[in-house]
Every structure is written in C-alpha cells, then in structure tokens.
Tab-separated table of C-alpha atoms in Angstrom:
chain	number	residue	atom	x	y	z
A	1	MET	CA	-6.229	26.245	-9.611
A	2	LYS	CA	-4.239	26.919	-6.486
A	3	ILE	CA	-4.035	23.728	-4.458
A	4	SER	CA	-2.484	22.968	-1.075
A	5	ILE	CA	-1.617	19.422	-0.017
A	6	ILE	CA	-1.191	18.926	3.727
A	7	GLY	CA	1.000	15.880	4.198
A	8	SER	CA	3.771	14.938	1.767
A	9	GLY	CA	3.753	11.201	2.293
A	10	TYR	CA	2.763	8.598	-0.268
A	11	VAL	CA	-0.734	9.882	-1.039
A	12	GLY	CA	0.117	13.560	-0.680
A	13	LEU	CA	3.147	13.405	-2.961
A	14	VAL	CA	1.376	11.503	-5.712
A	15	THR	CA	-1.672	13.754	-5.481
A	16	GLY	CA	0.322	16.977	-5.510
A	17	ALA	CA	2.646	15.830	-8.283
A	18	CYS	CA	-0.188	14.741	-10.566
A	19	PHE	CA	-2.135	17.973	-10.066
A	20	ALA	CA	1.060	19.918	-10.827
A	21	GLU	CA	1.694	17.750	-13.898
A	22	VAL	CA	-1.458	19.108	-15.553
A	23	GLY	CA	-0.610	22.700	-14.687
A	24	HIS	CA	-2.185	23.477	-11.336
A	25	ASP	CA	-0.260	25.611	-8.818
A	26	VAL	CA	0.535	23.220	-5.972
A	27	ILE	CA	2.127	23.636	-2.551
A	28	CYS	CA	2.925	20.484	-0.568
A	29	LEU	CA	3.236	20.926	3.187
A	30	ASP	CA	4.843	18.608	5.706
A	31	VAL	CA	6.029	18.953	9.299
A	32	ASP	CA	9.097	16.810	8.542
A	33	SER	CA	11.752	19.373	7.668
A	34	ASP	CA	14.226	16.710	6.506
A	35	LYS	CA	11.685	15.328	4.031
A	36	ILE	CA	10.923	18.803	2.689
A	37	ALA	CA	14.639	19.566	2.362
A	38	ARG	CA	15.123	16.371	0.359
A	39	LEU	CA	12.184	17.185	-1.901
A	40	ASN	CA	13.553	20.665	-2.497
A	41	ARG	CA	16.849	19.043	-3.545
A	42	GLY	CA	14.970	16.888	-6.018
A	43	GLU	CA	15.174	13.712	-3.922
A	44	ILE	CA	12.072	11.520	-3.674
A	45	PRO	CA	11.644	9.872	-0.235
A	46	ILE	CA	9.552	6.967	-1.538
A	47	TYR	CA	9.875	4.582	-4.464
A	48	GLU	CA	6.992	4.851	-6.918
A	49	PRO	CA	7.452	4.345	-10.673
A	50	GLY	CA	7.085	7.593	-12.607
A	51	LEU	CA	6.864	9.872	-9.574
A	52	GLU	CA	10.416	11.204	-9.702
A	53	ALA	CA	10.065	12.259	-13.345
A	54	ILE	CA	6.745	14.017	-12.764
A	55	ILE	CA	8.056	15.959	-9.782
A	56	ALA	CA	11.174	16.953	-11.726
A	57	ARG	CA	9.024	18.311	-14.551
A	58	ALA	CA	6.748	20.152	-12.143
A	59	ARG	CA	9.666	21.725	-10.274
A	60	ALA	CA	11.179	22.856	-13.562
A	61	ALA	CA	7.824	24.336	-14.622
A	62	GLY	CA	7.317	25.994	-11.253
A	63	THR	CA	3.988	24.260	-10.644
A	64	ILE	CA	4.987	22.531	-7.397
A	65	ARG	CA	6.663	23.730	-4.213
A	66	PHE	CA	7.455	22.055	-0.908
A	67	THR	CA	7.288	23.800	2.456
A	68	THR	CA	7.021	23.423	6.221
A	69	ASP	CA	5.191	26.764	6.485
A	70	ALA	CA	1.603	25.991	7.531
A	71	ALA	CA	0.503	29.610	7.093
A	72	LEU	CA	1.819	29.726	3.524
A	73	SER	CA	0.010	26.496	2.702
A	74	ALA	CA	-3.293	27.617	4.246
A	75	GLN	CA	-3.186	30.938	2.442
A	76	HIS	CA	-2.291	29.419	-0.927
A	77	GLY	CA	-4.995	27.058	-2.064
A	78	VAL	CA	-8.739	27.421	-2.290
A	79	LEU	CA	-8.623	23.623	-2.298
A	80	GLN	CA	-6.912	22.270	0.825
A	81	PHE	CA	-6.292	18.519	0.560
A	82	ILE	CA	-5.582	16.775	3.861
A	83	ALA	CA	-3.372	13.759	3.098
A	84	VAL	CA	-1.806	13.013	6.475
A	85	GLY	CA	-1.437	9.614	8.087
A	86	THR	CA	-4.247	7.876	9.960
A	87	PRO	CA	-2.309	5.158	11.799
A	88	PRO	CA	-4.048	2.419	13.768
A	89	ASP	CA	-4.856	3.354	17.345
A	90	GLU	CA	-4.272	0.881	20.157
A	91	ASP	CA	-7.623	-0.798	19.492
A	92	GLY	CA	-7.080	-0.917	15.713
A	93	SER	CA	-9.340	2.019	14.909
A	94	ALA	CA	-7.970	4.828	12.724
A	95	ASP	CA	-6.317	7.670	14.630
A	96	VAL	CA	-7.487	10.969	13.085
A	97	ARG	CA	-5.550	13.367	15.321
A	98	TYR	CA	-3.301	14.484	12.455
A	99	VAL	CA	-6.328	15.141	10.242
A	100	LEU	CA	-7.818	17.370	12.928
A	101	GLU	CA	-4.470	19.127	13.467
A	102	ALA	CA	-4.331	19.864	9.747
A	103	ALA	CA	-7.871	21.242	9.806
A	104	ARG	CA	-7.011	23.440	12.752
A	105	GLY	CA	-3.980	24.819	10.923
A	106	ILE	CA	-6.086	25.683	7.879
A	107	ALA	CA	-8.613	27.481	10.092
A	108	GLN	CA	-5.928	29.450	11.900
A	109	HIS	CA	-4.206	30.751	8.769
A	110	GLY	CA	-6.689	30.461	5.877
A	111	GLN	CA	-8.085	33.549	4.199
A	112	GLY	CA	-11.209	33.628	2.055
A	113	PHE	CA	-13.325	30.644	1.060
A	114	ARG	CA	-11.643	27.273	1.505
A	115	VAL	CA	-12.637	23.721	0.615
A	116	ILE	CA	-11.123	21.286	3.121
A	117	VAL	CA	-10.865	17.933	1.367
A	118	ASP	CA	-10.223	14.742	3.319
A	119	LYS	CA	-7.911	12.738	1.050
A	120	SER	CA	-6.671	10.608	3.921
A	121	THR	CA	-8.502	7.367	4.610
A	122	VAL	CA	-10.721	8.323	7.531
A	123	PRO	CA	-13.559	6.672	9.473
A	124	VAL	CA	-17.142	7.587	8.741
A	125	GLY	CA	-18.000	10.780	10.587
A	126	THR	CA	-14.543	12.355	10.333
A	127	ALA	CA	-15.839	15.194	8.137
A	128	ASP	CA	-18.173	16.169	10.965
A	129	LYS	CA	-15.210	16.259	13.345
A	130	VAL	CA	-13.221	18.375	10.871
A	131	ARG	CA	-16.112	20.811	10.579
A	132	MET	CA	-16.420	21.041	14.362
A	133	GLU	CA	-12.648	21.494	14.775
A	134	ILE	CA	-12.682	24.426	12.369
A	135	ARG	CA	-15.698	26.047	14.023
A	136	ASN	CA	-14.113	25.658	17.445
A	137	THR	CA	-10.922	27.241	16.132
A	138	CYS	CA	-12.286	30.307	14.372
A	139	GLY	CA	-16.000	30.535	15.073
A	140	ALA	CA	-18.404	31.522	12.317
A	141	ASP	CA	-16.084	33.988	10.582
A	142	PHE	CA	-14.307	31.448	8.373
A	143	ASP	CA	-16.082	30.589	5.107
A	144	PHE	CA	-15.399	26.955	4.266
A	145	ALA	CA	-16.808	23.684	2.997
A	146	VAL	CA	-15.751	20.120	3.822
A	147	ALA	CA	-15.505	17.288	1.311
A	148	SER	CA	-14.376	13.671	1.205
A	149	ASN	CA	-12.335	12.610	-1.825
A	150	PRO	CA	-10.874	9.178	-1.036
A	151	GLU	CA	-7.863	7.911	-2.951
A	152	PHE	CA	-7.821	4.569	-4.750
A	153	LEU	CA	-4.115	4.338	-5.570
A	154	LYS	CA	-2.239	1.064	-5.867
A	155	GLU	CA	1.366	1.193	-4.749
A	156	GLY	CA	3.518	0.481	-7.771
A	157	SER	CA	1.052	2.066	-10.217
A	158	ALA	CA	-0.142	5.087	-8.252
A	159	VAL	CA	0.814	7.716	-10.831
A	160	GLU	CA	-1.027	5.886	-13.587
A	161	ASP	CA	-3.993	5.300	-11.270
A	162	PHE	CA	-4.221	9.003	-10.468
A	163	LEU	CA	-3.822	10.262	-14.017
A	164	HIS	CA	-6.296	7.687	-15.422
A	165	PRO	CA	-8.659	6.794	-12.557
A	166	ASP	CA	-11.384	4.153	-12.710
A	167	ARG	CA	-13.588	6.644	-10.878
A	168	VAL	CA	-13.377	9.733	-8.701
A	169	VAL	CA	-15.566	9.888	-5.605
A	170	ILE	CA	-16.634	13.351	-4.434
A	171	GLY	CA	-18.522	13.491	-1.164
A	172	THR	CA	-19.842	16.886	-0.066
A	173	ASP	CA	-23.022	18.728	0.874
A	174	ASP	CA	-21.789	22.061	-0.501
A	175	PRO	CA	-22.505	22.906	-4.186
A	176	ARG	CA	-19.468	25.206	-4.342
A	177	ALA	CA	-17.134	22.441	-3.224
A	178	GLU	CA	-18.663	19.919	-5.622
A	179	ALA	CA	-18.355	22.315	-8.556
A	180	LEU	CA	-14.683	23.023	-7.836
A	181	LEU	CA	-13.815	19.351	-7.413
A	182	ARG	CA	-15.664	18.351	-10.573
A	183	GLU	CA	-13.798	21.043	-12.508
A	184	LEU	CA	-10.518	19.847	-11.019
A	185	TYR	CA	-10.983	16.173	-11.871
A	186	LEU	CA	-12.829	16.362	-15.187
A	187	PRO	CA	-9.597	16.367	-17.281
A	188	PHE	CA	-8.532	13.097	-15.628
A	189	VAL	CA	-11.590	11.004	-16.474
A	190	SER	CA	-12.599	9.564	-19.830
A	191	ASP	CA	-16.299	9.734	-18.990
A	192	PRO	CA	-17.966	12.362	-16.736
A	193	LYS	CA	-20.055	9.528	-15.271
A	194	ARG	CA	-16.876	8.380	-13.555
A	195	LEU	CA	-17.099	11.501	-11.370
A	196	ILE	CA	-19.376	10.113	-8.686
A	197	GLY	CA	-20.985	12.636	-6.370
A	198	MET	CA	-22.464	11.487	-3.074
A	199	ASP	CA	-22.955	12.445	0.551
A	200	ILE	CA	-19.852	12.711	2.703
A	201	ARG	CA	-20.479	9.674	4.893
A	202	SER	CA	-20.986	7.418	1.887
A	203	ALA	CA	-17.726	8.708	0.389
A	204	GLU	CA	-15.866	8.004	3.635
A	205	LEU	CA	-17.258	4.466	3.755
A	206	THR	CA	-16.550	3.810	0.057
A	207	LYS	CA	-12.773	3.716	0.571
A	208	TYR	CA	-13.019	1.175	3.386
A	209	ALA	CA	-15.532	-0.888	1.434
A	210	ALA	CA	-13.246	-1.012	-1.624
A	211	ASN	CA	-10.214	-2.182	0.323
A	212	ALA	CA	-12.257	-4.678	2.324
A	213	MET	CA	-13.611	-6.183	-0.909
A	214	LEU	CA	-10.137	-6.511	-2.411
A	215	ALA	CA	-8.681	-7.962	0.787
A	216	ALA	CA	-11.567	-10.436	0.861
A	217	ARG	CA	-10.680	-11.702	-2.615
A	218	ILE	CA	-7.072	-12.264	-1.577
A	219	SER	CA	-7.961	-14.096	1.624
A	220	LEU	CA	-10.593	-16.230	-0.115
A	221	ILE	CA	-8.285	-17.351	-2.922
A	222	ASN	CA	-5.641	-18.163	-0.305
A	223	GLU	CA	-8.100	-20.383	1.552
A	224	ILE	CA	-8.989	-22.069	-1.736
A	225	ALA	CA	-5.253	-22.524	-2.396
A	226	ASN	CA	-4.861	-24.270	0.939
A	227	VAL	CA	-7.687	-26.639	0.041
A	228	ALA	CA	-6.064	-27.215	-3.354
A	229	GLU	CA	-2.822	-28.259	-1.670
A	230	ALA	CA	-4.684	-30.671	0.580
A	231	VAL	CA	-6.622	-32.383	-2.216
A	232	GLY	CA	-3.938	-32.331	-4.917
A	233	ALA	CA	-5.538	-29.659	-7.097
A	234	ASP	CA	-3.818	-26.669	-8.708
A	235	VAL	CA	-5.035	-23.231	-7.626
A	236	GLU	CA	-3.725	-21.699	-10.861
A	237	ASN	CA	-6.146	-23.881	-12.819
A	238	VAL	CA	-8.928	-22.975	-10.418
A	239	ARG	CA	-8.107	-19.291	-10.800
A	240	ALA	CA	-8.377	-19.545	-14.583
A	241	GLY	CA	-11.633	-21.456	-14.267
A	242	ILE	CA	-13.282	-18.804	-12.124
A	243	GLY	CA	-11.469	-15.729	-13.431
A	244	PHE	CA	-13.037	-15.859	-16.880
A	245	ASP	CA	-16.444	-15.626	-15.240
A	246	SER	CA	-17.429	-12.013	-15.948
A	247	ARG	CA	-18.944	-11.766	-12.478
A	248	ILE	CA	-15.609	-12.598	-10.842
A	249	GLY	CA	-12.621	-11.643	-13.001
A	250	HIS	CA	-8.924	-12.337	-12.403
A	251	ALA	CA	-7.881	-9.274	-10.380
A	252	PHE	CA	-6.686	-9.870	-6.816
A	253	LEU	CA	-7.048	-13.635	-7.206
A	254	ALA	CA	-3.373	-14.618	-7.116
A	255	ALA	CA	-2.741	-17.065	-4.288
A	256	GLY	CA	0.258	-16.250	-2.126
A	257	CYS	CA	1.563	-15.656	1.356
A	258	GLY	CA	-0.836	-12.890	2.349
A	259	TYR	CA	-1.306	-9.187	1.775
A	260	GLY	CA	0.523	-6.330	3.478
A	261	GLY	CA	1.232	-2.673	2.896
A	262	SER	CA	-0.159	0.510	4.332
A	263	CYS	CA	-3.798	0.113	3.265
A	264	PHE	CA	-5.397	-3.316	3.428
A	265	PRO	CA	-4.299	-4.356	6.940
A	266	LYS	CA	-5.040	-0.951	8.455
A	267	ASP	CA	-8.318	-0.375	6.635
A	268	VAL	CA	-9.741	-3.845	7.257
A	269	GLN	CA	-8.935	-3.445	10.930
A	270	ALA	CA	-10.406	0.060	11.103
A	271	LEU	CA	-13.658	-0.997	9.398
A	272	LEU	CA	-13.860	-4.011	11.694
A	273	ARG	CA	-13.517	-1.778	14.755
A	274	THR	CA	-16.108	0.636	13.365
A	275	GLY	CA	-18.638	-2.142	12.953
A	276	GLN	CA	-17.931	-3.573	16.370
A	277	GLY	CA	-18.278	-0.137	17.937
A	278	LEU	CA	-21.717	0.204	16.337
A	279	GLY	CA	-22.795	-3.263	17.419
A	280	VAL	CA	-22.771	-4.526	13.812
A	281	PRO	CA	-21.451	-8.110	13.445
A	282	MET	CA	-18.407	-8.197	11.149
A	283	HIS	CA	-17.899	-11.932	10.689
A	284	VAL	CA	-16.470	-11.701	7.159
A	285	LEU	CA	-13.946	-9.004	8.074
A	286	GLN	CA	-12.827	-11.052	11.071
A	287	GLY	CA	-12.265	-13.981	8.751
A	288	ILE	CA	-10.338	-11.872	6.221
A	289	GLU	CA	-7.974	-10.656	8.921
A	290	ALA	CA	-7.496	-14.096	10.499
A	291	THR	CA	-6.899	-15.809	7.152
A	292	ASN	CA	-4.289	-13.250	6.160
A	293	ALA	CA	-2.371	-13.697	9.403
A	294	ASP	CA	-2.520	-17.475	9.020
A	295	GLN	CA	-1.358	-17.318	5.407
A	296	LYS	CA	1.845	-15.485	6.295
A	297	GLN	CA	2.573	-18.021	9.009
A	298	ARG	CA	1.759	-20.911	6.672
A	299	LEU	CA	4.896	-20.223	4.632
A	300	VAL	CA	6.948	-20.363	7.832
A	301	GLU	CA	5.328	-23.658	8.812
A	302	LYS	CA	6.310	-25.180	5.461
A	303	VAL	CA	9.933	-24.355	6.221
A	304	PHE	CA	9.630	-25.874	9.701
A	305	ALA	CA	7.999	-29.003	8.279
A	306	ARG	CA	10.918	-29.518	5.892
A	307	PHE	CA	13.848	-28.527	8.134
A	308	GLY	CA	12.542	-28.834	11.706
A	309	ARG	CA	11.751	-26.126	14.220
A	310	ASP	CA	15.358	-25.744	15.375
A	311	LEU	CA	17.054	-23.981	12.483
A	312	THR	CA	20.403	-23.420	14.129
A	313	GLY	CA	23.090	-23.633	11.453
A	314	LYS	CA	20.616	-23.330	8.590
A	315	HIS	CA	20.992	-20.637	5.960
A	316	PHE	CA	18.098	-19.424	3.852
A	317	ALA	CA	17.982	-17.088	0.889
A	318	LEU	CA	14.974	-14.785	0.768
A	319	TRP	CA	13.926	-13.092	-2.465
A	320	GLY	CA	11.580	-10.160	-2.004
A	321	LEU	CA	11.229	-7.850	0.989
A	322	ALA	CA	8.571	-5.341	-0.107
A	323	PHE	CA	4.960	-6.362	0.406
A	324	LYS	CA	4.441	-6.264	-3.384
A	325	PRO	CA	6.525	-5.502	-6.490
A	326	ASN	CA	7.310	-1.950	-7.635
A	327	THR	CA	7.423	-0.476	-4.148
A	328	ASP	CA	9.848	-0.292	-1.243
A	329	ASP	CA	7.021	-0.448	1.312
A	330	MET	CA	7.586	-3.119	3.961
A	331	ARG	CA	4.695	-2.268	6.244
A	332	GLU	CA	2.932	-5.511	7.233
A	333	ALA	CA	4.995	-7.322	4.577
A	334	PRO	CA	4.931	-11.145	4.711
A	335	SER	CA	8.736	-11.080	4.491
A	336	ARG	CA	8.849	-9.640	7.996
A	337	VAL	CA	6.886	-12.561	9.429
A	338	VAL	CA	9.193	-15.020	7.671
A	339	ILE	CA	12.410	-13.268	8.732
A	340	ASP	CA	11.303	-12.820	12.335
A	341	ALA	CA	10.178	-16.428	12.739
A	342	LEU	CA	13.160	-18.076	11.067
A	343	THR	CA	15.844	-15.977	12.734
A	344	ALA	CA	14.130	-16.558	16.087
A	345	ALA	CA	14.506	-20.287	15.361
A	346	GLY	CA	18.250	-19.827	14.826
A	347	ALA	CA	18.469	-19.455	11.047
A	348	GLN	CA	20.650	-17.087	9.087
A	349	ILE	CA	18.963	-15.238	6.227
A	350	THR	CA	20.473	-13.517	3.221
A	351	ALA	CA	17.874	-11.349	1.512
A	352	TYR	CA	17.549	-9.500	-1.767
A	353	ASP	CA	14.993	-7.018	-3.061
A	354	PRO	CA	15.386	-4.698	-6.072
A	355	VAL	CA	14.306	-1.558	-4.173
A	356	ALA	CA	13.433	-2.311	-0.538
A	357	THR	CA	16.872	-3.238	0.792
A	358	GLN	CA	17.538	0.153	2.384
A	359	GLU	CA	14.247	0.024	4.267
A	360	ALA	CA	14.961	-3.555	5.357
A	361	GLN	CA	18.424	-2.594	6.596
A	362	ARG	CA	16.793	0.053	8.771
A	363	ILE	CA	14.249	-2.415	10.159
A	364	TYR	CA	16.786	-5.184	10.829
A	365	ALA	CA	19.740	-3.073	11.891
A	366	ASN	CA	19.808	-4.898	15.249
A	367	ASN	CA	19.202	-8.404	13.931
A	368	PRO	CA	22.558	-10.106	13.214
A	369	GLY	CA	20.764	-13.025	11.588
A	370	VAL	CA	19.877	-10.989	8.478
A	371	LYS	CA	22.244	-9.949	5.689
A	372	PHE	CA	21.576	-8.415	2.286
A	373	THR	CA	22.980	-8.665	-1.221
A	374	ASN	CA	22.836	-6.430	-4.296
A	375	SER	CA	21.438	-9.088	-6.625
A	376	ALA	CA	19.436	-12.299	-6.478
A	377	LEU	CA	21.921	-15.091	-7.167
A	378	PRO	CA	24.501	-14.097	-4.516
A	379	ALA	CA	21.764	-14.295	-1.890
A	380	ALA	CA	21.320	-17.975	-2.722
A	381	GLN	CA	25.019	-18.841	-2.376
A	382	ASN	CA	25.417	-21.967	-0.248
A	383	CYS	CA	21.855	-21.708	1.110
A	384	ASP	CA	19.810	-24.623	2.425
A	385	ALA	CA	16.717	-23.284	0.672
A	386	LEU	CA	15.370	-20.305	-1.233
A	387	ILE	CA	12.176	-18.585	-0.052
A	388	VAL	CA	10.362	-16.374	-2.573
A	389	VAL	CA	8.110	-13.817	-0.879
A	390	THR	CA	7.602	-11.040	-3.462
A	391	GLU	CA	6.791	-11.669	-7.117
A	392	TRP	CA	9.299	-9.321	-8.757
A	393	MET	CA	9.408	-9.944	-12.515
A	394	GLN	CA	13.169	-10.483	-12.541
A	395	PHE	CA	12.768	-13.585	-10.381
A	396	ARG	CA	10.792	-15.251	-13.166
A	397	THR	CA	13.757	-15.090	-15.539
A	398	VAL	CA	16.419	-16.494	-13.237
A	399	ASP	CA	19.139	-18.781	-14.626
A	400	PHE	CA	18.107	-22.052	-12.973
A	401	VAL	CA	21.405	-23.785	-13.757
A	402	ALA	CA	23.323	-21.021	-11.976
A	403	LEU	CA	20.792	-20.967	-9.148
A	404	LYS	CA	21.072	-24.689	-8.511
A	405	ALA	CA	24.868	-24.510	-8.626
A	406	ALA	CA	24.845	-21.716	-6.056
A	407	MET	CA	22.578	-23.475	-3.558
A	408	LYS	CA	23.744	-26.002	-0.970
A	409	THR	CA	20.483	-27.918	-1.406
A	410	PRO	CA	18.075	-27.125	-4.284
A	411	VAL	CA	14.940	-26.480	-2.215
A	412	ILE	CA	12.533	-23.639	-3.038
A	413	PHE	CA	9.553	-22.366	-1.051
A	414	ASP	CA	7.553	-20.390	-3.587
A	415	GLY	CA	5.264	-18.092	-1.625
A	416	ARG	CA	3.955	-16.344	-4.756
A	417	ASN	CA	3.863	-19.080	-7.409
A	418	VAL	CA	6.586	-17.349	-9.379
A	419	PHE	CA	7.861	-20.640	-10.775
A	420	ASP	CA	6.239	-23.538	-12.609
A	421	PRO	CA	6.610	-26.546	-10.281
A	422	ALA	CA	6.907	-29.132	-13.057
A	423	THR	CA	9.678	-27.172	-14.757
A	424	LEU	CA	11.697	-26.873	-11.566
A	425	ARG	CA	11.251	-30.502	-10.605
A	426	ALA	CA	12.549	-31.472	-14.032
A	427	LYS	CA	15.635	-29.369	-13.331
A	428	GLY	CA	16.264	-31.171	-10.041
A	429	PHE	CA	14.688	-28.770	-7.555
A	430	GLU	CA	12.516	-29.710	-4.621
A	431	ILE	CA	9.762	-27.093	-4.663
A	432	PHE	CA	6.965	-26.131	-2.281
A	433	PRO	CA	4.529	-23.912	-4.200
A	434	THR	CA	1.344	-22.245	-2.940
A	435	GLY	CA	-1.903	-24.062	-3.643
A	436	ARG	CA	-0.268	-26.466	-6.059
A	437	SER	CA	0.879	-30.053	-5.680
A	438	ALA	CA	4.285	-30.165	-3.951
C-alpha cells in the first residue's frame, strides 16, 4: 500500500518505519526541514532501540522517503496517518491545532479517495473536527473517510510493540476505511481477534483510558511504597505478593520516584480536563496526578532530610536523566525535579545517563550547577551522595568497591530500587531506598 505519515516525530517515525519494513511504500512528512535533512542523511533524531536499523533497511530498499512537501505527501498515500503533536494547552487539555492543520493540508492537495487516520492521541470528538475541517476546506468534492487508530507504543520498546502488538484498535464508521486498515494490520497480529473494530469515539477514548489505567497502577504502588516505608514493610515483597494474583499481575507495579515522558502526564491531564469540561467528577485521575507530583518531590525531601535544606557546598552524583531506560526522552522526567530543586538549594550536581546526556545539556545549558560525565563512576567522584533516578541495567552491575572509594560519603538515595539495601549496608553504604526499610 501507499502510505503517508504526517509528522515525523516519535510516533510518526516508528509507524512509518515499521510499515516500510514489511514492504509498504511510505512517505514521512514533517515541517521541520532540519529533521527531514537529517533523516535523509540517515541520521535518527530520537533514540529508540532498533529504529535506526529498520530505517536504514527501508531506505536501502526504497520503501521509505522523507519530505517537507505537503502536496507530495497528500497525493501519495490512500492512507494518510496524522501523527503530529498534541501538546497540552494552557488549561491542560490537548491542543489539536496541528491535527487540524494536517487534515487541511490533505484536503487541499489530496486526489482520489483518502482515509485520514488519527494516529495522534486526540480528545474524544477530534474525528468530527477533522471531518468538518476537510469539508470546510474543499466542500463535498473530496472523497474521504476518517478513522481513529491510536498507538500503544512504549518508549524503549516501540519497534517491537508495533511489529508485534497486543491489539490494534480501528475506529471508523466507513466500511472502506475499516477494510483497508484491517488489510494493513493483519500481518502484524497473531490472531485476527486482536484487530478490534469500534466506533470512532470509543477508539479515541481507548488510548486515554489505557494510559490512565497504567498511570493509576504506578501512582497506587507508589502510595503503597510510602506506607511500607512508614510501617517498616518492604514494597518489593508486597509487589510479589500481589503480582502473582492473575487479576493484578506485575506490570507497572515497580515503586519509584514517579512517571514522566510524553504520554502519561499529558494524557492523564487531558482526560481529567475532558471529564471536568463535561461535568463528570474525576476524583481518581486527580489523585493519580497529585500522587505522581508528590512522589517526585519525595525523593528531594529525603535528600533535604539527610543533608538539610541549605545545600551550599554539597555535591551530588545523579545517575539517570531520561524518564525511563532505553530512551533519551526527558519530558516530565523525575530527574528534572531533583536537579531543579537541589541546584536551587545551592548544590552542585554531576549527572550521567547512557543516552540522554545531549538532551540534558540542552535543557541545562544555563544552569552552572549541573555537569555531566561520560560514564557512571566518574560522576560519583568525591560526591556527598549518589541519587539514582533511572533504572538503567548497567547501574545494577556497578563495582561497589570502586563506587565507595570514589564517593566522599557513601550515601545512596535509590529512587528506583536498583540496589538491594541489605547488600549495600553490608558493604558500608548508607542507603535510602523506595518503599523499603532505610
């Protein structure tokens, strides 16, 4: 099939690359000429395991192209996937202006029947706005259908998630659109039942519901972890005790210092604003959001409790900048809360992350209190304490003898329960884990 992807960000790139991987003819459009130039040179603007190799294969096979030409994109694909950003508006609701701009561009340049597919995470009712935008642009002459096909990609495993999805949601009221999308996705699913057809509004809501459910699990286990700390229990034992319950499971039940990234914070907030705008009480979502904010600050408060609120002259090592492993995404990352609070209190921070350092250097270019190293141990040199914020696998295999020798004082704040507290105490460390006895 000929497929156009409007928006070459995280979702658009993964979507376009994976469609091209299985042989479809894909054009990826973006208004950012620098990004398109980089992609045409074979450079990948985001870090996502496996993505660079897939795009290289697709470029060599001629199944993917990158362009800033909106007319070329609109004229290319029968399937037009809109994968542009929907950033939070001032009130926290999702801003769909770029979605509507993309729809307008398709209407202005498209020829023949087109299926406009909302891949972006959009509020319920956006498909109706897209349909109206197209009609207002070109009247009744343009033959098109609108569909919602939300993405369920996890940063760090997005390629695998796309190529082997748990399910594919197809929301449309047009049989032609549904048939094309089912044909497109059938090779990716192990069971046709995993292709779930539904009305458009239900499909739009499904994405928000999924992320709200996952965010709820994280916030709830973090509240349980806080109780565990207070009563002398171990949240890791509690997690095992509930995780083997088939109704609950282990996924998204790792206690830590809060969630971040481009999806959960934005989508929880957008769904909350949607409910409030409809007069629907959203008590649980309010609690999810409040707990997550508190959890990030809780790690900071542990540092203050140990070293005081005036941190002038103190030096902290920080391991992990990205909001989760296997990505360089620092949007809403807990590390940013920690860095901002501690440097504001006078501390110096030396940070390390396997892939997010370049992004962090951009964010903290004007903050003289933050420095970066190329590996983990040098960051801890002569530090008053180590703060672990992202659970990169390499942190679990650190040489503790070398780490202790490097540190000024062997104090560790483990925001992700990377280390076993008993093991570290036996090696002479003072450790502050999450949801476990200190």
